[in-house]
Amino acid sequence: MTFIFIFISAVFVNNIVLSQFLGICPFLGVSKRMDTAIGMTGAVAFVMAIATIFTYIIQKAVLDPFHIQFLQTITFILIIAALVQLVEIVLKKISPALYQALGVYLPLITTNCTILGVALLVIKKDFNLVESVVFAISTAIGFGLALILLAGIREQLNMVKLPKGMEGIPAALITAGLLAMAFMGFAGIVR
């Protein structure tokens, strides 16, 4: 039952983008087209799950036992950057088609603050490893859901005539605000 609460909370109630405001840059920048939103969602989900496992293990096996928690942020950033590079190299060798499909999204994930945010939240919430992975995957699904919804709405907005001052980012920000208010409706389900 705990995993269900973690899932509902991460996807709907405490959505990483719409509630906690992490990952706004890729949220606004990649949401112009549906195919790019789906590609970014897949890449973020994969890297977020792997990065959470590695950062959790490093936290529990190295940082906590040696009482060097003050190195947490820089350590997590280095782990995330190394993992993204490793994933990029492996994908290039094993699956060139998938590597081409993800394109620029893999390097961009290194600077996506949702990855670091989830790694830090897992430690702050004192989850075990399984709960951490469920939280990471659920957060990635929530990120993807918000990104894909915004991309779909923005594609529809491109087909209508908007006032000149509302085109592009202004319309996206208003739409994101409306999405955030819609997701607030889930707030009573889980804390």
PDB file of C-alpha atoms in Angstrom:
ATOM      1  CA  MET A   1       0.000   0.000   0.000  1.00  0.00           C
ATOM      2  CA  THR A   2       2.956   2.334   0.666  1.00  0.00           C
ATOM      3  CA  PHE A   3       4.044   2.058  -2.965  1.00  0.00           C
ATOM      4  CA  ILE A   4       0.579   3.106  -4.164  1.00  0.00           C
ATOM      5  CA  PHE A   5       0.698   6.199  -1.943  1.00  0.00           C
ATOM      6  CA  ILE A   6       4.190   7.040  -3.163  1.00  0.00           C
ATOM      7  CA  PHE A   7       3.030   6.653  -6.773  1.00  0.00           C
ATOM      8  CA  ILE A   8      -0.135   8.775  -6.428  1.00  0.00           C
ATOM      9  CA  SER A   9       1.725  11.424  -4.451  1.00  0.00           C
ATOM     10  CA  ALA A  10       4.629  11.706  -6.900  1.00  0.00           C
ATOM     11  CA  VAL A  11       2.529  11.666 -10.072  1.00  0.00           C
ATOM     12  CA  PHE A  12      -0.452  13.782  -9.108  1.00  0.00           C
ATOM     13  CA  VAL A  13      -0.297  15.481  -5.700  1.00  0.00           C
ATOM     14  CA  ASN A  14       3.346  16.572  -5.492  1.00  0.00           C
ATOM     15  CA  ASN A  15       4.114  16.644  -9.203  1.00  0.00           C
ATOM     16  CA  ILE A  16       7.769  17.596  -9.571  1.00  0.00           C
ATOM     17  CA  VAL A  17       7.033  20.290 -12.182  1.00  0.00           C
ATOM     18  CA  LEU A  18       3.575  21.570 -11.333  1.00  0.00           C
ATOM     19  CA  SER A  19       3.830  21.488  -7.543  1.00  0.00           C
ATOM     20  CA  GLN A  20       7.527  21.642  -6.693  1.00  0.00           C
ATOM     21  CA  PHE A  21       8.618  23.711  -9.730  1.00  0.00           C
ATOM     22  CA  LEU A  22      11.675  21.624 -10.572  1.00  0.00           C
ATOM     23  CA  GLY A  23      12.486  21.022 -14.223  1.00  0.00           C
ATOM     24  CA  ILE A  24      10.796  24.140 -15.558  1.00  0.00           C
ATOM     25  CA  CYS A  25      13.406  24.707 -18.307  1.00  0.00           C
ATOM     26  CA  PRO A  26      12.877  21.375 -20.096  1.00  0.00           C
ATOM     27  CA  PHE A  27       9.172  21.598 -19.281  1.00  0.00           C
ATOM     28  CA  LEU A  28       8.823  24.824 -21.255  1.00  0.00           C
ATOM     29  CA  GLY A  29      11.610  24.233 -23.769  1.00  0.00           C
ATOM     30  CA  VAL A  30      10.765  20.706 -24.924  1.00  0.00           C
ATOM     31  CA  SER A  31       6.984  20.994 -24.813  1.00  0.00           C
ATOM     32  CA  LYS A  32       6.577  22.558 -28.254  1.00  0.00           C
ATOM     33  CA  ARG A  33       6.047  19.194 -29.989  1.00  0.00           C
ATOM     34  CA  MET A  34       4.608  15.913 -28.776  1.00  0.00           C
ATOM     35  CA  ASP A  35       7.400  13.711 -30.170  1.00  0.00           C
ATOM     36  CA  THR A  36      10.119  15.691 -28.398  1.00  0.00           C
ATOM     37  CA  ALA A  37       8.111  15.594 -25.159  1.00  0.00           C
ATOM     38  CA  ILE A  38       7.800  11.816 -25.361  1.00  0.00           C
ATOM     39  CA  GLY A  39      11.534  11.439 -26.118  1.00  0.00           C
ATOM     40  CA  MET A  40      12.480  13.610 -23.154  1.00  0.00           C
ATOM     41  CA  THR A  41      10.078  11.696 -20.898  1.00  0.00           C
ATOM     42  CA  GLY A  42      11.677   8.363 -21.743  1.00  0.00           C
ATOM     43  CA  ALA A  43      15.204   9.662 -21.319  1.00  0.00           C
ATOM     44  CA  VAL A  44      14.398  11.342 -17.987  1.00  0.00           C
ATOM     45  CA  ALA A  45      12.646   8.235 -16.652  1.00  0.00           C
ATOM     46  CA  PHE A  46      15.591   5.993 -17.474  1.00  0.00           C
ATOM     47  CA  VAL A  47      18.275   8.306 -16.093  1.00  0.00           C
ATOM     48  CA  MET A  48      16.211   9.224 -13.021  1.00  0.00           C
ATOM     49  CA  ALA A  49      15.750   5.578 -12.013  1.00  0.00           C
ATOM     50  CA  ILE A  50      19.427   4.694 -12.527  1.00  0.00           C
ATOM     51  CA  ALA A  51      20.698   7.889 -10.865  1.00  0.00           C
ATOM     52  CA  THR A  52      18.462   7.353  -7.840  1.00  0.00           C
ATOM     53  CA  ILE A  53      19.832   3.849  -7.319  1.00  0.00           C
ATOM     54  CA  PHE A  54      23.454   4.983  -7.573  1.00  0.00           C
ATOM     55  CA  THR A  55      23.071   8.104  -5.452  1.00  0.00           C
ATOM     56  CA  TYR A  56      21.165   6.177  -2.777  1.00  0.00           C
ATOM     57  CA  ILE A  57      23.887   3.525  -2.586  1.00  0.00           C
ATOM     58  CA  ILE A  58      26.670   6.138  -2.440  1.00  0.00           C
ATOM     59  CA  GLN A  59      24.798   8.044   0.279  1.00  0.00           C
ATOM     60  CA  LYS A  60      24.290   4.947   2.444  1.00  0.00           C
ATOM     61  CA  ALA A  61      27.633   3.240   1.731  1.00  0.00           C
ATOM     62  CA  VAL A  62      30.036   6.186   1.641  1.00  0.00           C
ATOM     63  CA  LEU A  63      28.660   9.557   2.720  1.00  0.00           C
ATOM     64  CA  ASP A  64      26.746   8.461   5.838  1.00  0.00           C
ATOM     65  CA  PRO A  65      29.311   6.001   7.291  1.00  0.00           C
ATOM     66  CA  PHE A  66      32.195   8.455   6.870  1.00  0.00           C
ATOM     67  CA  HIS A  67      30.088  11.427   8.054  1.00  0.00           C
ATOM     68  CA  ILE A  68      30.766  13.445   4.908  1.00  0.00           C
ATOM     69  CA  GLN A  69      27.165  14.351   4.064  1.00  0.00           C
ATOM     70  CA  PHE A  70      28.317  17.888   3.261  1.00  0.00           C
ATOM     71  CA  LEU A  71      29.663  16.475  -0.024  1.00  0.00           C
ATOM     72  CA  GLN A  72      26.214  15.164  -0.989  1.00  0.00           C
ATOM     73  CA  THR A  73      25.252  17.731  -3.627  1.00  0.00           C
ATOM     74  CA  ILE A  74      28.554  17.772  -5.500  1.00  0.00           C
ATOM     75  CA  THR A  75      28.790  13.971  -5.298  1.00  0.00           C
ATOM     76  CA  PHE A  76      25.280  13.545  -6.685  1.00  0.00           C
ATOM     77  CA  ILE A  77      25.962  16.003  -9.523  1.00  0.00           C
ATOM     78  CA  LEU A  78      29.110  14.115 -10.497  1.00  0.00           C
ATOM     79  CA  ILE A  79      27.293  10.764 -10.350  1.00  0.00           C
ATOM     80  CA  ILE A  80      24.454  12.046 -12.520  1.00  0.00           C
ATOM     81  CA  ALA A  81      26.845  13.547 -15.082  1.00  0.00           C
ATOM     82  CA  ALA A  82      28.902  10.348 -15.208  1.00  0.00           C
ATOM     83  CA  LEU A  83      25.805   8.179 -15.585  1.00  0.00           C
ATOM     84  CA  VAL A  84      24.477  10.285 -18.428  1.00  0.00           C
ATOM     85  CA  GLN A  85      27.829  10.032 -20.201  1.00  0.00           C
ATOM     86  CA  LEU A  86      27.960   6.275 -19.605  1.00  0.00           C
ATOM     87  CA  VAL A  87      24.408   5.791 -20.869  1.00  0.00           C
ATOM     88  CA  GLU A  88      25.250   7.864 -23.935  1.00  0.00           C
ATOM     89  CA  ILE A  89      28.338   5.773 -24.729  1.00  0.00           C
ATOM     90  CA  VAL A  90      26.551   2.456 -24.169  1.00  0.00           C
ATOM     91  CA  LEU A  91      23.543   3.464 -26.269  1.00  0.00           C
ATOM     92  CA  LYS A  92      25.800   4.651 -29.078  1.00  0.00           C
ATOM     93  CA  LYS A  93      27.499   1.227 -29.183  1.00  0.00           C
ATOM     94  CA  ILE A  94      24.526  -1.074 -28.478  1.00  0.00           C
ATOM     95  CA  SER A  95      21.580   0.724 -30.077  1.00  0.00           C
ATOM     96  CA  PRO A  96      22.517   3.461 -32.534  1.00  0.00           C
ATOM     97  CA  ALA A  97      18.852   3.861 -33.528  1.00  0.00           C
ATOM     98  CA  LEU A  98      17.792   4.617 -29.955  1.00  0.00           C
ATOM     99  CA  TYR A  99      20.806   6.888 -29.534  1.00  0.00           C
ATOM    100  CA  GLN A 100      19.754   8.841 -32.641  1.00  0.00           C
ATOM    101  CA  ALA A 101      16.135   8.967 -31.449  1.00  0.00           C
ATOM    102  CA  LEU A 102      17.123  10.476 -28.089  1.00  0.00           C
ATOM    103  CA  GLY A 103      19.571  12.822 -29.781  1.00  0.00           C
ATOM    104  CA  VAL A 104      20.220  15.955 -27.779  1.00  0.00           C
ATOM    105  CA  TYR A 105      18.001  14.839 -24.875  1.00  0.00           C
ATOM    106  CA  LEU A 106      20.652  12.714 -23.180  1.00  0.00           C
ATOM    107  CA  PRO A 107      23.197  15.513 -22.614  1.00  0.00           C
ATOM    108  CA  LEU A 108      20.387  17.875 -21.594  1.00  0.00           C
ATOM    109  CA  ILE A 109      19.366  15.506 -18.805  1.00  0.00           C
ATOM    110  CA  THR A 110      22.612  16.257 -16.999  1.00  0.00           C
ATOM    111  CA  THR A 111      21.351  19.776 -16.357  1.00  0.00           C
ATOM    112  CA  ASN A 112      17.765  18.750 -15.573  1.00  0.00           C
ATOM    113  CA  CYS A 113      17.281  19.663 -11.922  1.00  0.00           C
ATOM    114  CA  THR A 114      14.526  17.074 -11.487  1.00  0.00           C
ATOM    115  CA  ILE A 115      17.159  14.317 -11.470  1.00  0.00           C
ATOM    116  CA  LEU A 116      19.155  15.947  -8.674  1.00  0.00           C
ATOM    117  CA  GLY A 117      15.957  16.968  -6.897  1.00  0.00           C
ATOM    118  CA  VAL A 118      14.685  13.402  -6.758  1.00  0.00           C
ATOM    119  CA  ALA A 119      18.053  12.099  -5.542  1.00  0.00           C
ATOM    120  CA  LEU A 120      18.011  14.646  -2.711  1.00  0.00           C
ATOM    121  CA  LEU A 121      14.313  14.115  -1.876  1.00  0.00           C
ATOM    122  CA  VAL A 122      14.815  10.359  -1.549  1.00  0.00           C
ATOM    123  CA  ILE A 123      17.425  10.925   1.152  1.00  0.00           C
ATOM    124  CA  LYS A 124      15.381  13.650   2.852  1.00  0.00           C
ATOM    125  CA  LYS A 125      12.265  11.446   2.965  1.00  0.00           C
ATOM    126  CA  ASP A 126      14.361   8.555   4.365  1.00  0.00           C
ATOM    127  CA  PHE A 127      13.082   6.023   1.824  1.00  0.00           C
ATOM    128  CA  ASN A 128      14.633   2.566   1.520  1.00  0.00           C
ATOM    129  CA  LEU A 129      16.072   1.515  -1.853  1.00  0.00           C
ATOM    130  CA  VAL A 130      12.847  -0.002  -3.233  1.00  0.00           C
ATOM    131  CA  GLU A 131      10.762   2.984  -2.136  1.00  0.00           C
ATOM    132  CA  SER A 132      13.390   5.254  -3.678  1.00  0.00           C
ATOM    133  CA  VAL A 133      13.138   3.530  -7.053  1.00  0.00           C
ATOM    134  CA  VAL A 134       9.320   3.602  -6.937  1.00  0.00           C
ATOM    135  CA  PHE A 135       9.478   7.310  -6.069  1.00  0.00           C
ATOM    136  CA  ALA A 136      11.947   8.009  -8.901  1.00  0.00           C
ATOM    137  CA  ILE A 137       9.891   6.162 -11.515  1.00  0.00           C
ATOM    138  CA  SER A 138       6.667   7.734 -10.250  1.00  0.00           C
ATOM    139  CA  THR A 139       8.223  11.192 -10.344  1.00  0.00           C
ATOM    140  CA  ALA A 140       9.422  10.554 -13.904  1.00  0.00           C
ATOM    141  CA  ILE A 141       5.890   9.500 -14.867  1.00  0.00           C
ATOM    142  CA  GLY A 142       4.525  12.674 -13.270  1.00  0.00           C
ATOM    143  CA  PHE A 143       7.112  14.771 -15.095  1.00  0.00           C
ATOM    144  CA  GLY A 144       6.238  13.025 -18.355  1.00  0.00           C
ATOM    145  CA  LEU A 145       2.506  13.393 -17.802  1.00  0.00           C
ATOM    146  CA  ALA A 146       2.815  17.141 -17.240  1.00  0.00           C
ATOM    147  CA  LEU A 147       5.219  17.523 -20.174  1.00  0.00           C
ATOM    148  CA  ILE A 148       3.062  15.541 -22.596  1.00  0.00           C
ATOM    149  CA  LEU A 149      -0.132  17.340 -21.512  1.00  0.00           C
ATOM    150  CA  LEU A 150       1.534  20.701 -22.047  1.00  0.00           C
ATOM    151  CA  ALA A 151       2.934  19.602 -25.413  1.00  0.00           C
ATOM    152  CA  GLY A 152      -0.490  18.476 -26.587  1.00  0.00           C
ATOM    153  CA  ILE A 153      -2.091  21.736 -25.521  1.00  0.00           C
ATOM    154  CA  ARG A 154       0.685  23.796 -27.115  1.00  0.00           C
ATOM    155  CA  GLU A 155       0.293  21.911 -30.390  1.00  0.00           C
ATOM    156  CA  GLN A 156      -3.404  22.763 -30.315  1.00  0.00           C
ATOM    157  CA  LEU A 157      -2.636  26.402 -29.476  1.00  0.00           C
ATOM    158  CA  ASN A 158      -0.405  26.618 -32.558  1.00  0.00           C
ATOM    159  CA  MET A 159      -3.480  25.941 -34.703  1.00  0.00           C
ATOM    160  CA  VAL A 160      -5.450  28.905 -33.359  1.00  0.00           C
ATOM    161  CA  LYS A 161      -4.853  32.601 -33.789  1.00  0.00           C
ATOM    162  CA  LEU A 162      -3.568  34.115 -30.560  1.00  0.00           C
ATOM    163  CA  PRO A 163      -2.804  37.777 -29.951  1.00  0.00           C
ATOM    164  CA  LYS A 164       0.819  38.570 -30.867  1.00  0.00           C
ATOM    165  CA  GLY A 165       1.834  39.128 -27.214  1.00  0.00           C
ATOM    166  CA  MET A 166       0.412  35.745 -26.158  1.00  0.00           C
ATOM    167  CA  GLU A 167       2.235  33.543 -28.675  1.00  0.00           C
ATOM    168  CA  GLY A 168       4.929  31.153 -27.457  1.00  0.00           C
ATOM    169  CA  ILE A 169       6.085  31.267 -23.849  1.00  0.00           C
ATOM    170  CA  PRO A 170       3.313  33.526 -22.479  1.00  0.00           C
ATOM    171  CA  ALA A 171       0.622  31.067 -23.627  1.00  0.00           C
ATOM    172  CA  ALA A 172       2.739  28.171 -22.317  1.00  0.00           C
ATOM    173  CA  LEU A 173       3.075  29.804 -18.892  1.00  0.00           C
ATOM    174  CA  ILE A 174      -0.658  30.435 -18.632  1.00  0.00           C
ATOM    175  CA  THR A 175      -1.340  26.857 -19.714  1.00  0.00           C
ATOM    176  CA  ALA A 176       1.176  25.535 -17.182  1.00  0.00           C
ATOM    177  CA  GLY A 177      -0.526  27.571 -14.470  1.00  0.00           C
ATOM    178  CA  LEU A 178      -3.892  26.105 -15.406  1.00  0.00           C
ATOM    179  CA  LEU A 179      -2.389  22.598 -15.380  1.00  0.00           C
ATOM    180  CA  ALA A 180      -0.924  23.254 -11.922  1.00  0.00           C
ATOM    181  CA  MET A 181      -4.321  24.371 -10.661  1.00  0.00           C
ATOM    182  CA  ALA A 182      -5.931  21.261 -12.139  1.00  0.00           C
ATOM    183  CA  PHE A 183      -3.375  19.043 -10.410  1.00  0.00           C
ATOM    184  CA  MET A 184      -4.105  20.834  -7.114  1.00  0.00           C
ATOM    185  CA  GLY A 185      -7.453  19.038  -7.210  1.00  0.00           C
ATOM    186  CA  PHE A 186      -5.593  15.841  -6.229  1.00  0.00           C
ATOM    187  CA  ALA A 187      -4.206  17.441  -3.050  1.00  0.00           C
ATOM    188  CA  GLY A 188      -6.771  15.851  -0.737  1.00  0.00           C
ATOM    189  CA  ILE A 189      -5.956  12.294  -1.818  1.00  0.00           C
ATOM    190  CA  VAL A 190      -2.485  11.815  -0.289  1.00  0.00           C
ATOM    191  CA  ARG A 191      -0.196  13.988   1.801  1.00  0.00           C
TER     192      ARG A 191
END
